Structures are given as structure tokens and as C-alpha cells.
Amino acid sequence: MTTEQLHKIRHSLSHLLAMAVLEKFPQAKLGIGPVIENGFYYDFDLPEKISETDLPKLEKHIKRLISQNLSFRQLNKTPAEARNLLGRQKFKLELVTELEKAKKPITFYESGQFLDLCSGPHVISTKEIPADGFRLTHLAGAYWRGSEKNKMLTRIYGVAFENKKILGAYLAQQAEAKKRDHRILGQNLDLFAFSELVGKGLPLLTPKGSVIRRELERFIVDEEVKRGYQHVFTPPLAKTELYKTSGHYPYYKDTMYPPMRVDEEELILRPMTCPHHFMLFASRPRSYKELPLRYAEISPQFRYEKSGELTGLMRVRMFTLVDAHIFCTADQVEKEIENVLRFIDSSNKILGLKKGLDYRYRLSLGDRQDQKKYYKDDRAWEYAENVLRKILKKTKAPFYEAPAEAAFYGPKIDVQVKKINGQEETAFTVQYDFVMPKRFNLRYIDNRGKEREPIVIHRASIGCLERTIAFLIEHYAGAFPLWLSPVQVAIIPVGKAHKSFAKKLFQEFLRSQIRVELYGDNETVGYKIRAAEKQKVPYILVIGEKEKNTGKLMIRIRGKKALKVMAKLEFLKDLIERIKMKK
Amino acid sequence: MTTEQLHKIRHSLSHLLAMAVLEKFPQAKLGIGPVIENGFYYDFDLPEKISETDLPKLEKHIKRLISQNLSFRQLNKTPAEARNLLGRQKFKLELVTELEKAKKPITFYESGQFLDLCSGPHVISTKEIPADGFRLTHLAGAYWRGSEKNKMLTRIYGVAFENKKILGAYLAQQAEAKKRDHRILGQNLDLFAFSELVGKGLPLLTPKGSVIRRELERFIVDEEVKRGYQHVFTPPLAKTELYKTSGHYPYYKDTMYPPMRVDEEELILRPMTCPHHFMLFASRPRSYKELPLRYAEISPQFRYEKSGELTGLMRVRMFTLVDAHIFCTADQVEKEIENVLRFIDSSNKILGLKKGLDYRYRLSLGDRQDQKKYYKDDRAWEYAENVLRKILKKTKAPFYEAPAEAAFYGPKIDVQVKKINGQEETAFTVQYDFVMPKRFNLRYIDNRGKEREPIVIHRASIGCLERTIAFLIEHYAGAFPLWLSPVQVAIIPVGKAHKSFAKKLFQEFLRSQIRVELYGDNETVGYKIRAAEKQKVPYILVIGEKEKNTGKLMIRIRGKKALKVMAKLEFLKDLIERIKMKK
């Protein structure tokens, strides 16, 4: 089926939905009913409240209408005719007045007894609509024309696909995504919180959420140090002038926080780390012997996002990028980028993301015609794009090309991670920069004593910690691998008599730097086991008479029915080893 | 000698300095010449530039004046008489006009032929001045009356003490302090940098400085986790409203950055962490079973400091506090504070600071009369102050009491660290807070199901990382203990023939997570050894024929003349062990 046909089906379904609603509530006033991603909606001013339990009845009604093989027919009307036809449909009348003012044609679509102000397109007959390919999904409140000054209408959402099978797959994925939604899991597992008094898009990580962040931080810093990166700490704000010098300012100013006047300086929160690292590079003379010089930072950054776009940890107004800038010679650039890609592959693997399945690469190219957005140097662009393409091919990376998606200073490779709802999101990037070194007049002395300009590679190894945590919550549905689990072992004493033994065990695990939680003795064992399971703790140890006497442990492994018996020291050793191996 | 007498001596020396300068430059115009800490200065408008090499001559001249047993005599004058006496001394004439306007008495002091507008007091005779107890130390430019709209004068500084011995000790300490000045060492050892484009008081830590910060961070986080703290991450900014609710705003607003308008919110960079942790505490209901609940954070904070007060890493405009807030019951508060003090002692010991010698405690009390600054609740203050005093006595902490130094919400214990220049600075604090829990309506459910208000203990275990790093640089004069050293081992191949063996060794150390630097082969061995010594690397390995053949290492230990011979594996094992033990 073509996307045009699917679009017509969805649009026609929104009209059938309006017909069904009008039969139930003849006094209903109609808003608009457009096609959206995966489906459609229609807004209504209803005489009484309806709930989601009413949706199946409406669905049945729509199916009945489909089976009547109704034809859709377009009609052109004058404003006066339109007003006459619409009668008391006040929202539609508003639209007619606007069309009239704008001198636009006024068209209606007729289906059966129903006439709707609409510019189409629609199916010719409801015969074309697969009756088992759609579903009304949910209700929401929506202000007429999106303005809170207007009346709140009832919006009914639906999805529609080519057939029952595709619809089923979509609904199953949505159900799974909902179960894995990091905002819901984040609250249930007590990983992060928001506060009205702190502000929008500014998450507070709880102790448990902070464990995950700390483990990720230490993991990536250690890995980067091993790979010859030098971690630094630079301030998360600077004079506005710095971002004007870098050329970032015009591109970023709309998403930057307002500037702050401090004495004679105008300071602003940073939306990126690059110019800070350039300042460090420029803080003393550099020799070719120091290159490649790789500055890395766990870098707090600030960007304004519209409040409607803020989404848990996925989209926030302050984020922490695992950022780096590699200063190198032209000869070194290929090897460095290749190493970055291999590094991303290896760290993604540790995070549990499979290449090709959970993520793929996008080669984001410049646009030679767009001199407003992109720095003009066709040869440099051509060269840099070819270097990136060559490396992607060499490393057999699954990738596709996207024109006009580059940064203003050079082409880039984006790591596109697939979210649980099926959408792709850019998680990490590797960027080739031949512009900034010029702007900041960065220099090194080559082996003949001559001043040369380095090339800069911008890269984020595991992206923004906040977003990566959101990805991981959804990827693992909260059941983190051992090394990332906020609580690794839960110890549950059966009764009072086992408390002191359980406590000794707890202390022993603690000393071995295992994150362990000891449950109190006020509730039943069953209740405590369920509580630990809800928290998705990888290992649960119930400590009763047998354990106390034999010293052997009965281990409940997350997701497995059978218990495993193990000697304490053996279990501890195994845990320590697997935590070290990041399993 | 009384401090009054020392004050008179210093003041009289400033007059003698003016006499000496006027004899050399009769046309000189005099500014003011007050007493300052440890000495005095005098400002002059001189007909020609002088340099510090001129100071010994002036000193000699002053000594001659002292030996003349000149008397100091006070004279009262009318404004007209004063103007007559001062002649062309235009700066002094300005002062006379002001005194006249303010209807203040106009007094002069006469010493020998010299008359100076001055309110005293002075010594009766220069006989009282120990001629070998003073020294002219340095020159500086200073605007008349501190305003850059006025003329720049030459300020001559001097120090003066009871006798030659005390002067000598003071000068020696100053010389040592200068050698250890973290700003100078920070640059020589490449630990941090400032950038004109980034802004004042905003240091950038280089890779080497960042190693120290990272080691400190990981050390303290691990220690705190072991002690039952739960580390969190909260945003370094929030709505202004948050700080108004906490009551911090009126006390801190002058040192806070300007607010930023973002949509309907007014955000501001945080000057403290407390209310953020309160928001986390309040993010869900709390039970007595969770108490004591200890939130800790490596917390970035922002406070405005006057540009004249910014000092390297010691005083900055953004700092990172190792902060914590302990929420506990009244019964738990004593034990918790005691644990905090013991923890501070133990971590100070690891940092190399000796109790009583390098730091002592200050009990900062409230002021029952000052209801404007301090929350009014006499009983609560009395109780809290006694608790802190009791703990200090119990732990045998060297401490003194300071009235009216408390926080507005309760008394505190300050850890006063002695800087290398002899001055004390508050490095860490432990604060007892009975006010904030009320303001934020913090609650927990006690064992009878009743709502109760917790007490909050604010504490900083190792203070601000920036300031602590500055302390440590000065304390160790840059020769950090092994675990904090940015480079732990330097490997220096003697010639080209030893390069590949040296490189193998380098890789081996790297794999063992030793911070190792391999020197190239362009310079002489002597040059490379001196370079590594200048960088204060704890261990230097020179790799020549013998090392290559025997596999034994000749180890140059920092600060020791004799070389130590050790097998490679033995040395590695020893290093790893001592790094782990934080030695």
C-alpha cells in the first residue's frame, strides 16, 4: 500500500469517527480531525464526559459505517453556502471565516449523510478501508486551536494500518514501550524525581539513579584513560564572547539560557564544551609530539527545550555529555576516527546494545549550496566526507547517508539508537572539524619548527548520561545488568532468629563493595521477596534456619524460577568477578 | 609588647618612611600611610619611578632617623593653619577639606622637621622602635582613594615586628609561602589555567590538575558510601523561589549570580545544595526506618566574589563542594555529628593534615541578641550549641569558641585549616540545623505512625575541591603523595637502543593503571631527569643497558639521593599496594 493511500484511509477514518460521535451526541460540536503519525484524531465539544471504555462502542459503529461502502465526494461551496450547511457548528464557522478572509477555496467532503468542511484527500469508498486495521486508542483534553484561552475539547485518538497484523504488531510494541517507559519505571524504581520548586526539565537523581550514573561515569572515564584520553574539568559557563568567537552563538543562541551580567563580564551557561577545550589547548604552546591530544570531560551543559518537549531524562534542560575533542594532524585523523568508532562499538557492547539491531550509523553530510548554514570550503567538505565514508566502510558499520544534516563546521557520523517505541534518536556523534581551529587560531609546532593548524574531532562516546540512562532503563525494562544495578543483592531474613546472621552477611557483602540491602523483619517473607523482585534486584537471598546452619546460600536469580545453591565465598567471588567484568 | 604598642611602632614607621622619601624627593606629594596587618604602607606621588632595589637605601635612611631619638608630638590646628602648613601637598589638602566639612578635629603629628596630617597614635620617641625589627618589602601601584578616576600613586609596603627574630621568622615563612604559592606551582606543574575568554575566577583544570580532582572525588565518594552516605546528583540551578523558601535568599542574594528568565520560570545558579537535597527528601513519604538518611553530593555551586578577592583556586566564582545533609531524629543527632568529626579526622589524615598542627576546630555560636540574623529560639540554640560543645570535648578535638559566627539556622563546627602563610581558613563545616526542616515542612513517620520533623546536619567532608586542591598544592609544595601525583612514574630511556624496552615497560605500567610518562629520546638523560624532577614525579626510572639486560630497575625516589634497586614486579606490586593504601 502506498503511503498516500494509508494517509487517505486515516483521514477518512477520522470522518467516520465524527459520524459515529454525532449519531451518539447529535448536539456535539466538531473541531478538527487531521491525520497524524500512525493514525488520526478528532476534537469534539461533547455534551457529556466520555471515557476510554466508550471507545470500543464507537469502533463498532465505525466498522458498521465501513461495511456500508459509503462514497466520499468533494463539494465546492461559497462562504454563504458553507455557513448555511454548518448551522450551529461554531468552530467550523470560525474556520470558514478564516478561509474567506484568506480568499481560499472552501471545500466539503460528503460521506453518507455527513458533510465536513475539509480539503481532503479521502478514499473513494469506505470499501478501501481495512475494517480490522484500525483501533481507537485513547482520549485527551485539547484546547480549541491549542490556546488555553479557548474551550477545552475532547480529543479522540486512533491508529490505522494496512491490515490486522501490522496493527497488532504496532499495538504490541506500544504496550511493551509503555511497560518500559523510563518515566514510569524511573518512578517505580525510585531512580529520579522532579520538583516543582527546582524547575522544569531539571531532574534530581535519587541515590539509586545516582548509582547508575556513577557506574557509567567511572566506567567511561577509565576506558577513556586507558585509550589515551586526558580527562579535564572546565567551567560550565563562560563569557558570551567565547561562543561568539567559536561561531556557535548564532546557531545556538535561541536554545541558550539568558546571559548574566557579572561586573564587566557577560556570562552565559554553556551549550557545548568545544570552546572550553580549545582554551585549554591554547593555554600554552603545543608541539607535534603532544598530538594526538585527546581532551575528554564529563561535561554539564545547558540548553533550553520547549516545556512541551521535555520528556523525563530523555529531553532535559541540563545534561551531562561524555564529551571529547581530539586535536590531531591531517595524517592522524583517519586512524583517530576509526579508533573512536571501534571504541563506541566496544562500549555499546558493554552497555548491552547490539550493532545493527539496537543502533546503526548515519553519515550526516553538508550542503554545498547552503552557504548560510555551512562554512564554505567545498574541497575540505568533499575530503572530510570521503574520510568518514571510507572509515564507515572499512569498519563494516551499518550506515546510511543523510544530506544537509552536518554540523556547521564539518560532516559527522551519528550513532542512531533505536528506542523501544521504534523511533531512532541520535545518541552519540563523531564530528570532523576543519573550521574551529581557524576561528580560535589553534596552532602546534611541527617537526620542522613550523606553525601548523590541527584538525579537531568532536566526539561523544556514550552520549549524554541522562539520555543514556533513559535508554538503558527502557532497554533493560529496569532489570539492569549486575554492574549497573542500584541494589545488587537483597538479603531477607525469615524471622527474628535469623536477623543477626543476616546482618553479618550484609556487613560482609558491604565490605566487599557489593551494593546490598538488608530487609527488616516487620513484614512477611513473601512480601519482602515480592518487594525485592519489584525493585528488579538481580539476586535475592532468603536467610532461614538452613542457611544459618549450613552457611550455604539459596540464591533467587532474577528472571529464573529455579533456586541456585552456592557456598557464600564462592557466590561472593563470582559476584566480584562479574561486576569487574561489567556483566 | 602590647598590640597597641606594636600598632604605634608601625604607624610611626610609616611617618619615618615619608620623611625618608621626602628627603630623596622633596617634590613628592604624600597620600596616606596607615597601619595594616603585620606592618604599614605609605602612598606617594613621585617625580620619578623607583624600584624595589631602592628600598634598602630607604630602610637605611629610616634607621638613621630612628637613631636620632626623634619625638612624636600631636598638634591641633584650624583648617586655615592646616592649609598653610601643608602648602602644595594637594592630597592632604583634600583631606583637610573633608575634615572641615565633617566638623572633625584637625590634628598633625610632628617628628623632627616633619609634620603630617594624622590622628595618631604614635610612639613618644623613635627610641621605642626596634631598628632591626622592620623591613620595607615591596612596591605597588594604588589609585588615590582607591578610585581609578584618580591618579595612580606609588605604594611602599613595610612589615614591622617586636624584634629581629620575629621579623626573621615572618620573612622566612613568607618566602616559603611564596615558593609554595599554589598559583605559581599550579602554572609550573601545569595543573590549571585561566582564560580571558572564559571569565574571571573560573579555572580550567588541565589533565594533570584533573587527575588530582578525580582521585579526591573517587576517594571521598568511596569513603562516604562505606560510611552509609547515599550520593546523589541534583541540578546546579533552580527557581529563585526555592532559595526564598529556604530563607537563604536574603543572606546570599548579593553573592548570587543574576537570575535567568526561562519561559515562566525565574532560574538562578545555586549558591548551596541544601534545598536541593530537601526536595529529594520530600519527593516521597519517609519513615523513621530510613533515618539517618545521608544525602551526599559532589556539588557544583556558584557565588560571586569581588574580582579583587579572586585568588587562584583558593577563591573562585564557581566551586565544587563535597556536601552532605543528614536527616535524623533528635536521638540520633549526637552520634551522627560525632561520626562526622571522626570521619573528617580520618580523611584529613589521609590527605596528610595533622590535627592540632595543620587544622583545629572552631565552635561558631549564635547571638541571642541578634534576631535579625539568627532564627529566634533561645532554647533550641542553647541545646544545639551544647551538643556540639559536648562532642568536641568528647572527641578531644582542639577547638576554640567564636561568638556570632553561626549560620542563620543553627550553630556549627568549622574546621580551620592553617595556610602556609600562617593564616587560618575555614575549610570544612558541620552545621546543626533546626530551622530548614520547618521551612520546608520536612516530615517522617515515626514508629507510632505520627508525623515528626527531622533535624538536619549540613556537612562538608573535604570542603570545596578547588580550595582543597589549593591547600594540598601548598601543603606538599607540589610534591604530592603517590596516590595523588598526576604522574607517578617517569621512564627515561638513555638512548635509542633502550627505547623499545622502555616502551614495553611503559605499557606494562599503564596496564597496571599506574600513571606513567615515557620521555622521548631527543634530549640528554640529564635534561630529562631534571625535567621529571621539576615536575616532582615520585619515581624516575632511567633505562639503560644494565636495566635492559638484568630487568632490575634503578629507582630514583623523589627527595632521596640514594638510588634503590628493585626487581620490576616487586616495584610494581609495591606501587599498586601503596596507591591502594593512599600513601
mmCIF file of C-alpha atoms in Angstrom, chain A residues 190 192-200 202-211 213-214 217-219 221-222 225-226 230-242 245 257-265 267 269 275-277 279-280 283-284 286 288-289 293 295 300 302 304-307 317-318 440 510 513 522-523, chain B residues 190 192-200 202-211 213-214 217-219 221-222 225-226 230-242 245 257-265 267 269 275-277 279-280 283-284 286 288-289 293 295 300 302 304-307 317-318 440 510 513 522-523:
data_model
loop_
_atom_site.group_PDB
_atom_site.id
_atom_site.type_symbol
_atom_site.label_atom_id
_atom_site.label_comp_id
_atom_site.label_asym_id
_atom_site.label_seq_id
_atom_site.Cartn_x
_atom_site.Cartn_y
_atom_site.Cartn_z
ATOM 1 C CA ASP A 190 12.921 5.373 42.608
ATOM 2 C CA PHE A 192 14.893 10.123 39.711
ATOM 3 C CA ALA A 193 12.420 12.820 40.664
ATOM 4 C CA PHE A 194 11.329 16.255 39.514
ATOM 5 C CA SER A 195 10.469 19.141 41.774
ATOM 6 C CA GLU A 196 8.089 21.985 41.060
ATOM 7 C CA LEU A 197 10.339 24.262 43.152
ATOM 8 C CA VAL A 198 13.527 23.304 41.312
ATOM 9 C CA GLY A 199 12.145 23.785 37.826
ATOM 10 C CA LYS A 200 11.114 22.091 34.599
ATOM 11 C CA LEU A 202 15.856 19.609 35.742
ATOM 12 C CA PRO A 203 15.854 16.055 37.113
ATOM 13 C CA LEU A 204 17.139 15.166 40.572
ATOM 14 C CA LEU A 205 18.804 11.750 40.599
ATOM 15 C CA THR A 206 17.961 9.770 43.718
ATOM 16 C CA PRO A 207 20.608 7.593 45.393
ATOM 17 C CA LYS A 208 19.605 4.654 43.186
ATOM 18 C CA GLY A 209 19.630 6.644 39.954
ATOM 19 C CA SER A 210 22.937 8.162 41.031
ATOM 20 C CA VAL A 211 24.492 4.717 41.381
ATOM 21 C CA ARG A 213 25.219 7.458 36.733
ATOM 22 C CA ARG A 214 28.320 6.957 38.880
ATOM 23 C CA GLU A 217 30.898 7.747 34.674
ATOM 24 C CA ARG A 218 33.633 5.650 36.207
ATOM 25 C CA PHE A 219 33.355 3.024 33.501
ATOM 26 C CA VAL A 221 36.437 7.619 32.352
ATOM 27 C CA ASP A 222 38.522 4.508 32.999
ATOM 28 C CA VAL A 225 42.033 6.998 30.166
ATOM 29 C CA LYS A 226 43.110 3.539 29.010
ATOM 30 C CA GLN A 230 43.087 13.017 29.176
ATOM 31 C CA HIS A 231 40.113 13.979 31.301
ATOM 32 C CA VAL A 232 39.720 17.621 32.286
ATOM 33 C CA PHE A 233 37.296 19.802 34.238
ATOM 34 C CA THR A 234 36.258 23.107 32.680
ATOM 35 C CA PRO A 235 33.611 25.551 33.937
ATOM 36 C CA PRO A 236 30.040 25.089 32.655
ATOM 37 C CA LEU A 237 29.743 28.803 31.893
ATOM 38 C CA ALA A 238 31.844 31.427 30.171
ATOM 39 C CA LYS A 239 31.704 34.873 28.666
ATOM 40 C CA THR A 240 29.233 35.153 25.770
ATOM 41 C CA GLU A 241 32.225 36.325 23.762
ATOM 42 C CA LEU A 242 33.677 32.818 23.847
ATOM 43 C CA THR A 245 34.415 33.619 18.797
ATOM 44 C CA TYR A 257 19.934 30.412 28.661
ATOM 45 C CA PRO A 258 19.815 34.184 29.073
ATOM 46 C CA PRO A 259 23.164 35.877 29.760
ATOM 47 C CA MET A 260 24.159 37.029 33.246
ATOM 48 C CA ARG A 261 25.932 40.301 33.912
ATOM 49 C CA VAL A 262 28.718 39.940 36.494
ATOM 50 C CA ASP A 263 30.741 43.126 36.948
ATOM 51 C CA GLU A 264 32.033 43.991 33.500
ATOM 52 C CA GLU A 265 31.563 40.439 32.174
ATOM 53 C CA LEU A 267 28.469 35.248 31.322
ATOM 54 C CA LEU A 269 25.743 28.832 30.635
ATOM 55 C CA PRO A 275 35.482 26.252 23.012
ATOM 56 C CA HIS A 276 36.426 25.418 26.617
ATOM 57 C CA HIS A 277 38.702 22.656 25.433
ATOM 58 C CA MET A 279 41.023 27.451 25.558
ATOM 59 C CA LEU A 280 42.894 24.695 27.403
ATOM 60 C CA SER A 283 46.760 27.836 27.301
ATOM 61 C CA ARG A 284 50.350 27.018 26.314
ATOM 62 C CA ARG A 286 51.896 22.884 21.689
ATOM 63 C CA TYR A 288 53.545 17.890 17.316
ATOM 64 C CA LYS A 289 54.901 15.476 19.941
ATOM 65 C CA LEU A 293 45.939 15.273 22.183
ATOM 66 C CA TYR A 295 40.742 16.094 25.972
ATOM 67 C CA PRO A 300 27.491 19.588 32.197
ATOM 68 C CA PHE A 302 22.602 23.727 29.324
ATOM 69 C CA TYR A 304 16.626 25.409 26.505
ATOM 70 C CA GLU A 305 13.974 22.968 25.329
ATOM 71 C CA LYS A 306 10.321 23.931 24.980
ATOM 72 C CA SER A 307 8.393 22.749 28.001
ATOM 73 C CA ARG A 317 17.213 21.437 30.090
ATOM 74 C CA MET A 318 20.557 20.487 31.577
ATOM 75 C CA PHE A 440 40.450 30.093 17.530
ATOM 76 C CA LEU A 510 29.162 -4.437 52.108
ATOM 77 C CA GLN A 513 31.767 -3.349 47.980
ATOM 78 C CA ASN A 522 8.277 -6.422 60.137
ATOM 79 C CA GLU A 523 6.752 -7.932 57.026
ATOM 80 C CA ASP B 190 50.596 22.633 34.612
ATOM 81 C CA PHE B 192 45.224 24.618 35.975
ATOM 82 C CA ALA B 193 44.806 27.641 33.750
ATOM 83 C CA PHE B 194 42.618 30.693 33.430
ATOM 84 C CA SER B 195 41.301 32.129 30.197
ATOM 85 C CA GLU B 196 40.417 35.728 29.469
ATOM 86 C CA LEU B 197 37.657 34.476 27.143
ATOM 87 C CA VAL B 198 36.131 32.141 29.720
ATOM 88 C CA GLY B 199 35.988 34.644 32.558
ATOM 89 C CA LYS B 200 37.374 35.668 35.915
ATOM 90 C CA LEU B 202 36.610 30.297 36.546
ATOM 91 C CA PRO B 203 39.589 27.926 36.497
ATOM 92 C CA LEU B 204 40.100 25.259 33.843
ATOM 93 C CA LEU B 205 41.739 22.149 35.268
ATOM 94 C CA THR B 206 44.334 20.680 32.933
ATOM 95 C CA PRO B 207 44.698 16.898 32.592
ATOM 96 C CA LYS B 208 47.199 16.876 35.486
ATOM 97 C CA GLY B 209 45.066 19.025 37.780
ATOM 98 C CA SER B 210 42.074 16.906 36.828
ATOM 99 C CA VAL B 211 43.856 13.744 37.967
ATOM 100 C CA ARG B 213 40.478 16.229 41.435
ATOM 101 C CA ARG B 214 39.362 12.828 40.172
ATOM 102 C CA GLU B 217 36.442 12.710 44.232
ATOM 103 C CA ARG B 218 36.673 8.946 44.000
ATOM 104 C CA PHE B 219 38.405 8.691 47.353
ATOM 105 C CA VAL B 221 32.776 9.152 47.374
ATOM 106 C CA ASP B 222 34.025 5.652 48.199
ATOM 107 C CA VAL B 225 29.463 5.233 50.562
ATOM 108 C CA LYS B 226 31.284 2.951 53.018
ATOM 109 C CA GLN B 230 23.988 7.961 49.591
ATOM 110 C CA HIS B 231 25.437 10.039 46.792
ATOM 111 C CA VAL B 232 23.023 11.931 44.550
ATOM 112 C CA PHE B 233 23.135 14.300 41.576
ATOM 113 C CA THR B 234 20.938 17.393 41.703
ATOM 114 C CA PRO B 235 20.890 20.313 39.248
ATOM 115 C CA PRO B 236 23.189 23.276 39.959
ATOM 116 C CA LEU B 237 20.380 25.728 39.332
ATOM 117 C CA ALA B 238 16.757 26.097 40.389
ATOM 118 C CA LYS B 239 13.912 28.551 40.576
ATOM 119 C CA THR B 240 14.697 31.604 42.709
ATOM 120 C CA GLU B 241 11.618 30.613 44.673
ATOM 121 C CA LEU B 242 13.474 27.597 46.074
ATOM 122 C CA THR B 245 11.515 29.189 50.571
ATOM 123 C CA TYR B 257 24.530 35.301 40.073
ATOM 124 C CA PRO B 258 21.749 37.252 38.370
ATOM 125 C CA PRO B 259 18.525 35.329 37.738
ATOM 126 C CA MET B 260 17.637 33.957 34.289
ATOM 127 C CA ARG B 261 14.143 34.096 32.863
ATOM 128 C CA VAL B 262 13.194 30.858 31.078
ATOM 129 C CA ASP B 263 9.564 30.827 29.933
ATOM 130 C CA GLU B 264 7.506 31.476 33.030
ATOM 131 C CA GLU B 265 10.304 30.422 35.388
ATOM 132 C CA LEU B 267 16.059 30.349 37.427
ATOM 133 C CA LEU B 269 22.566 29.288 39.792
ATOM 134 C CA PRO B 275 17.310 22.991 49.406
ATOM 135 C CA HIS B 276 18.003 20.584 46.531
ATOM 136 C CA HIS B 277 18.546 17.752 48.968
ATOM 137 C CA MET B 279 13.453 18.466 47.617
ATOM 138 C CA LEU B 280 14.763 14.927 47.176
ATOM 139 C CA SER B 283 9.953 13.624 46.873
ATOM 140 C CA ARG B 284 8.226 10.754 48.686
ATOM 141 C CA ARG B 286 9.681 8.950 54.637
ATOM 142 C CA TYR B 288 11.774 6.525 60.687
ATOM 143 C CA LYS B 289 13.274 3.300 59.320
ATOM 144 C CA LEU B 293 19.281 9.352 55.773
ATOM 145 C CA TYR B 295 22.477 12.509 51.087
ATOM 146 C CA PRO B 300 28.920 22.484 41.830
ATOM 147 C CA PHE B 302 28.195 29.469 42.213
ATOM 148 C CA TYR B 304 30.018 35.948 43.189
ATOM 149 C CA GLU B 305 33.332 37.122 44.671
ATOM 150 C CA LYS B 306 34.744 40.571 44.029
ATOM 151 C CA SER B 307 37.369 40.391 41.315
ATOM 152 C CA ARG B 317 33.378 32.147 41.365
ATOM 153 C CA MET B 318 32.341 28.542 40.902
ATOM 154 C CA PHE B 440 10.352 23.064 54.018
ATOM 155 C CA LEU B 510 49.973 1.565 32.034
ATOM 156 C CA GLN B 513 46.821 1.546 35.908
ATOM 157 C CA ASN B 522 65.601 13.945 21.665
ATOM 158 C CA GLU B 523 67.172 15.384 24.800
#
